[in-house]
Coordinates of C-alpha atoms and ligand atoms in Angstrom, one line a residue:
M6 CA 80.8 9.7 155.2
S7 CA 78.3 7.4 153.4
R8 CA 76.8 4.5 155.2
P9 CA 78.6 1.1 154.4
W10 CA 76.6 -1.7 152.6
V11 CA 76.0 -5.1 154.1
L12 CA 74.2 -8.0 152.5
I13 CA 72.4 -10.3 154.9
S14 CA 71.0 -13.7 153.9
G15 CA 68.3 -15.4 156.0
A16 CA 67.0 -11.9 156.8
S17 CA 63.3 -12.9 157.0
S18 CA 63.6 -14.4 160.5
G19 CA 65.7 -15.0 163.6
F20 CA 69.4 -14.0 163.5
G21 CA 69.3 -12.4 160.1
E22 CA 66.3 -10.2 160.9
A23 CA 67.7 -9.1 164.3
T24 CA 71.1 -8.3 162.6
A25 CA 69.4 -6.2 159.9
R26 CA 67.5 -4.1 162.5
L27 CA 70.7 -3.6 164.6
L28 CA 72.9 -2.7 161.7
A29 CA 70.4 -0.3 160.3
D30 CA 70.4 1.4 163.7
Q31 CA 74.2 1.4 163.7
G32 CA 74.5 3.3 160.4
W33 CA 74.6 0.6 157.8
N34 CA 72.7 0.3 154.5
L35 CA 71.2 -3.0 153.8
L36 CA 70.8 -5.6 151.1
L37 CA 68.4 -8.3 152.4
T38 CA 67.6 -11.7 151.0
S39 CA 65.7 -14.9 151.9
R40 CA 62.8 -16.7 150.1
R41 CA 59.8 -14.9 151.8
E42 CA 59.5 -11.6 150.1
E43 CA 56.7 -10.1 152.1
R44 CA 58.7 -10.5 155.3
L45 CA 61.7 -8.8 153.7
S46 CA 59.5 -5.9 152.5
S47 CA 58.1 -5.2 156.0
L48 CA 61.6 -5.5 157.5
A49 CA 62.9 -3.1 154.9
E50 CA 60.3 -0.5 155.9
A51 CA 61.3 -0.8 159.6
C52 CA 65.0 -0.5 158.7
Q53 CA 64.3 2.5 156.4
A54 CA 62.6 4.2 159.4
L55 CA 66.0 3.8 161.2
G56 CA 67.7 5.8 158.4
A57 CA 69.0 3.0 156.2
E58 CA 68.8 2.6 152.4
V59 CA 67.5 -0.9 151.9
H60 CA 67.0 -3.2 148.9
V61 CA 65.5 -6.6 149.0
G62 CA 65.7 -9.7 146.8
A63 CA 63.9 -13.0 147.3
W64 CA 65.5 -16.1 146.0
D65 CA 66.5 -19.6 147.1
V66 CA 70.2 -19.9 147.9
R67 CA 70.2 -23.5 146.7
D68 CA 69.6 -22.1 143.2
R69 CA 73.1 -21.1 141.8
A70 CA 71.8 -19.0 138.9
A71 CA 69.2 -17.3 141.0
T72 CA 71.9 -16.4 143.6
N73 CA 74.2 -15.0 140.9
E74 CA 71.4 -13.0 139.3
G75 CA 69.9 -11.8 142.7
V76 CA 73.3 -10.6 144.0
A77 CA 74.0 -8.8 140.7
R78 CA 70.6 -7.1 140.9
L79 CA 71.1 -6.0 144.5
M80 CA 74.6 -4.6 143.7
E81 CA 73.1 -2.6 140.8
H82 CA 70.4 -1.1 143.0
A83 CA 73.1 -0.2 145.6
G84 CA 75.4 1.3 142.9
I85 CA 78.2 -1.2 143.9
S86 CA 80.3 -2.4 141.0
A87 CA 83.0 -5.1 140.8
S88 CA 85.6 -2.4 139.8
S89 CA 88.0 -0.9 142.3
H90 CA 86.1 2.4 142.2
G91 CA 83.2 3.6 144.4
E92 CA 81.6 2.0 147.4
P93 CA 82.3 -1.8 147.8
L94 CA 80.2 -4.3 149.5
R95 CA 81.6 -3.8 153.0
A96 CA 80.2 -7.0 154.6
L97 CA 78.4 -10.2 153.9
V98 CA 76.5 -11.9 156.7
N99 CA 76.1 -15.4 155.2
N100 CA 73.5 -16.7 157.5
A101 CA 70.7 -18.6 155.7
G102 CA 70.4 -22.1 156.9
L103 CA 68.3 -24.8 158.5
A104 CA 68.0 -28.2 160.1
V105 CA 65.3 -30.6 158.9
G106 CA 64.5 -33.6 161.1
K107 CA 66.4 -35.2 164.0
G108 CA 67.0 -38.9 164.4
P109 CA 69.3 -41.8 163.5
F110 CA 71.0 -41.3 160.1
D111 CA 69.6 -44.7 158.8
E112 CA 66.1 -43.4 159.3
G113 CA 67.0 -40.1 157.5
L114 CA 65.0 -38.9 154.5
D115 CA 66.8 -38.0 151.2
E116 CA 64.8 -34.8 150.9
D117 CA 65.8 -33.6 154.4
W118 CA 69.5 -34.4 153.7
D119 CA 69.3 -32.5 150.3
R120 CA 67.7 -29.5 151.9
M121 CA 70.3 -29.2 154.7
L122 CA 73.4 -29.9 152.5
D123 CA 72.2 -27.8 149.6
T124 CA 71.3 -24.8 151.7
N125 CA 73.9 -24.9 154.5
V126 CA 76.9 -25.9 152.4
K127 CA 76.4 -25.2 148.7
G128 CA 74.1 -22.2 149.3
L129 CA 76.7 -20.6 151.6
L130 CA 79.3 -21.2 148.9
F131 CA 77.2 -19.9 146.1
L132 CA 76.4 -16.6 148.0
A133 CA 80.0 -16.1 149.1
R134 CA 81.4 -16.6 145.6
A135 CA 78.8 -14.2 144.1
C136 CA 79.6 -11.5 146.6
V137 CA 83.4 -11.6 146.8
S138 CA 83.9 -9.8 143.5
F139 CA 82.0 -6.8 145.0
M140 CA 84.2 -6.8 148.1
R141 CA 87.6 -5.1 148.6
E142 CA 90.3 -4.7 151.1
G143 CA 88.7 -4.0 154.5
S144 CA 85.5 -5.9 153.6
R145 CA 84.3 -8.7 155.9
M146 CA 82.4 -11.9 155.7
V147 CA 80.6 -13.5 158.7
N148 CA 79.4 -17.1 158.3
T149 CA 76.8 -18.5 160.6
G150 CA 78.2 -21.8 161.9
S151 CA 76.9 -23.6 165.0
I152 CA 78.0 -25.6 168.1
A153 CA 76.8 -28.4 165.8
G154 CA 79.9 -27.5 163.7
K155 CA 82.2 -28.1 166.6
Q156 CA 80.5 -31.1 168.3
V157 CA 78.2 -33.9 167.1
Y158 CA 75.1 -34.9 169.1
P159 CA 72.6 -37.8 168.9
G160 CA 70.2 -37.3 165.9
G161 CA 72.2 -34.4 164.5
N162 CA 74.2 -36.4 161.9
V163 CA 73.6 -34.5 158.6
Y164 CA 73.0 -31.1 160.2
C165 CA 76.2 -31.4 162.2
A166 CA 78.1 -32.5 159.1
S167 CA 76.8 -29.4 157.2
K168 CA 77.9 -27.1 160.0
H169 CA 81.3 -28.8 160.3
A170 CA 81.6 -28.0 156.6
V171 CA 80.8 -24.3 157.4
D172 CA 83.6 -24.5 160.0
A173 CA 86.0 -25.8 157.4
L174 CA 84.9 -23.4 154.7
S175 CA 85.2 -20.4 157.0
Q176 CA 88.9 -21.4 157.7
A177 CA 89.5 -22.0 154.0
M178 CA 87.9 -18.8 152.9
R179 CA 90.0 -16.9 155.4
I180 CA 93.1 -18.4 153.8
D181 CA 91.9 -17.8 150.3
L182 CA 91.0 -14.1 150.9
V183 CA 93.9 -13.1 153.2
D184 CA 95.9 -11.5 150.4
R185 CA 92.9 -9.5 149.3
G186 CA 92.5 -8.0 152.8
I187 CA 89.0 -9.5 153.3
G188 CA 88.5 -10.9 156.8
V189 CA 86.4 -14.0 157.4
S190 CA 84.7 -14.7 160.7
Q191 CA 82.4 -17.5 162.0
V192 CA 79.7 -17.2 164.6
C193 CA 78.8 -20.5 166.3
P194 CA 75.7 -20.2 168.5
G195 CA 74.3 -22.9 170.8
A196 CA 70.6 -23.2 171.5
A197 CA 68.8 -20.1 170.4
E198 CA 65.0 -19.6 170.3
T199 CA 64.1 -18.5 166.7
E200 CA 62.1 -20.3 164.0
F201 CA 64.9 -22.9 163.8
S202 CA 63.2 -25.7 165.7
N203 CA 59.8 -25.0 164.2
V204 CA 61.5 -25.7 160.8
R205 CA 63.5 -28.6 162.1
F206 CA 60.4 -30.3 163.5
K207 CA 58.4 -29.4 160.3
G208 CA 55.8 -27.3 162.0
D209 CA 55.4 -29.4 165.2
D210 CA 55.4 -26.3 167.5
Q211 CA 55.0 -28.5 170.7
A212 CA 58.3 -30.3 169.8
A213 CA 59.9 -27.0 169.0
D214 CA 58.8 -25.3 172.3
A215 CA 60.1 -28.3 174.3
V216 CA 63.6 -27.7 173.0
Y217 CA 63.8 -24.5 175.0
Q218 CA 61.9 -25.5 178.2
G219 CA 63.5 -25.2 181.6
F220 CA 66.4 -22.9 180.7
D221 CA 67.0 -19.5 179.2
P222 CA 68.1 -20.0 175.6
L223 CA 69.9 -17.4 173.5
V224 CA 67.7 -15.0 171.6
A225 CA 68.3 -13.6 168.1
Q226 CA 69.4 -10.2 169.5
D227 CA 72.4 -11.9 171.3
I228 CA 73.8 -13.1 167.9
A229 CA 73.0 -9.8 166.2
E230 CA 75.1 -8.0 168.8
A231 CA 78.0 -10.5 168.3
I232 CA 77.9 -9.9 164.5
E233 CA 77.8 -6.1 165.0
F234 CA 80.8 -6.5 167.3
I235 CA 82.7 -8.4 164.6
L236 CA 81.8 -5.8 162.0
S237 CA 82.8 -2.8 164.1
R238 CA 86.3 -4.0 164.9
P239 CA 89.1 -1.8 163.6
P240 CA 90.5 -2.9 160.1
H241 CA 93.5 -4.7 161.5
V242 CA 91.4 -7.0 163.8
C243 CA 89.5 -10.1 162.6
I244 CA 87.5 -12.1 165.0
N245 CA 88.0 -15.6 163.5
D246 CA 85.6 -17.7 165.5
L247 CA 83.0 -17.0 168.2
V248 CA 81.2 -19.8 170.1
I249 CA 78.3 -18.4 171.9
M250 CA 76.2 -20.5 174.3
P251 CA 73.4 -20.0 176.7
T252 CA 74.9 -20.0 180.2
A253 CA 72.8 -23.1 181.0
Q254 CA 74.4 -25.0 178.0
A255 CA 78.0 -26.1 178.7
S256 CA 78.3 -28.1 175.5
A257 CA 76.2 -29.8 172.8
H258 CA 75.8 -32.6 175.4
H259 CA 75.4 -30.6 178.7
L260 CA 72.2 -28.6 179.2
H261 CA 71.0 -27.8 182.7
R262 CA 67.2 -27.5 182.8
R263 CA 65.4 -26.2 185.9
P264 CA 63.4 -29.0 187.5
T265 CA 59.7 -28.8 186.7
P266 CA 57.7 -27.7 189.7
Ligands
NDP324 P1 65.3 -19.1 161.4 O1 64.6 -20.3 160.9 O2 64.6 -18.1 162.2 O3 65.9 -18.3 160.1 C1 66.5 -19.0 159.0 C2 66.6 -18.1 157.8 O4 67.2 -18.8 156.7 C3 65.3 -17.6 157.4 O5 65.4 -16.2 157.1 C4 65.0 -18.3 156.1 O6 64.3 -17.5 155.2 C5 66.5 -18.5 155.6 N1 66.6 -19.7 154.6 C6 66.4 -21.0 155.0 N2 66.5 -21.7 153.8 C7 66.8 -20.8 152.8 C8 67.0 -21.0 151.4 N3 67.0 -22.2 150.8 N4 67.2 -19.9 150.7 C9 67.2 -18.7 151.2 N5 67.0 -18.4 152.5 C10 66.8 -19.5 153.3 O7 66.6 -19.7 162.1 P2 67.9 -19.0 162.8 O8 67.8 -17.5 162.6 O9 68.1 -19.6 164.1 O10 69.0 -19.6 161.8 C11 69.9 -18.8 161.1 C12 71.2 -19.6 161.0 O11 71.7 -19.9 162.3 C13 71.1 -20.9 160.3 O12 72.2 -21.1 159.5 C14 71.1 -21.9 161.4 O13 71.6 -23.2 161.0 C15 72.1 -21.2 162.4 N6 72.0 -21.6 163.8 C16 70.8 -21.6 164.5 C17 70.9 -21.9 165.8 C18 69.6 -21.9 166.7 O14 69.6 -22.6 167.7 N7 68.6 -21.1 166.3 C19 72.1 -22.2 166.5 C20 73.3 -22.2 165.7 C21 73.2 -21.9 164.4 P3 63.1 -18.1 154.2 O15 62.4 -19.2 154.9 O16 62.3 -16.8 154.1 O17 63.8 -18.4 153.0
8X3_325 C1 71.6 -25.1 166.1 C2 72.0 -25.4 167.5 O1 72.4 -27.4 169.0 O2 70.3 -27.4 167.7 O3 72.6 -25.1 165.2 O4 72.4 -27.9 166.7 S1 71.8 -27.1 167.7

């Protein structure tokens, strides 16, 4: 049997990169996207060494036309057509996203709000819409939400709103796609040490490191394994929603840090 195709966004780092490596190892072929092309190319080489056919495309998911063109190009490389014949796109891991800044909303910057809302909400929608016509009965979509899409915390305002939108859209997409036999899942991680906080604090690595001090955060592999679990369920099973937290984090508001010696 031929290897199924998955498209992963946000594949240059963190959850997306770990998911690409794991799925390549588990027998998938990969379509990888993010903005940083060099990273995608070296990841592609590593995944090809695991036996996967891999195609990469670099674009910004905030750009609707670039997203439509990029998806069409990747599908062409993979030999996936929108017709009901041949291999479909078996899965979309709709994962690209970011937080920018943390503080009271009335001190928020327009540019930061635009980046979060345009990437996390509209970018997720653009990519999902572009991919759905290449999916068929049995295909699956996994959206990366967050604990920030379930609870709101101080300074999280616009990022939390964007992830609450992902929570709503994941439910709505599941309803809209149910009669086409396409399952929609959401994965909602708590604190995970990736490049997320380096981006949020705009390159202030000390501030980013401080987020994860005194407890064991999730790592990208934890989320990759959850996504692989979702994608490997039998066709009649859809994992709708998975909230995954570090054991030391009981909620967005309860984090147990070890006392400093
Ligand atoms: P990383 O910063 O490590 O990865 C983010 C990925 O998103 C990168 O590959 C980045 O690629 C891509 N990306 C960001 N903006 C764009 C854009 N405009 N166009 C295309 N790609 C983009 O963070 P994570 O792996 O942690 O984050 C992945 C997802 O998980 C995000 O949606 C995040 O909100 C969510 N999340 C993260 C948590 C955490 O604690 N780490 C917890 C809960 C959810 P590039 O820069 O090359 O474009
Ligand atoms: C990332 C996790 O708690 O920083 O979505 O919002 S959190």
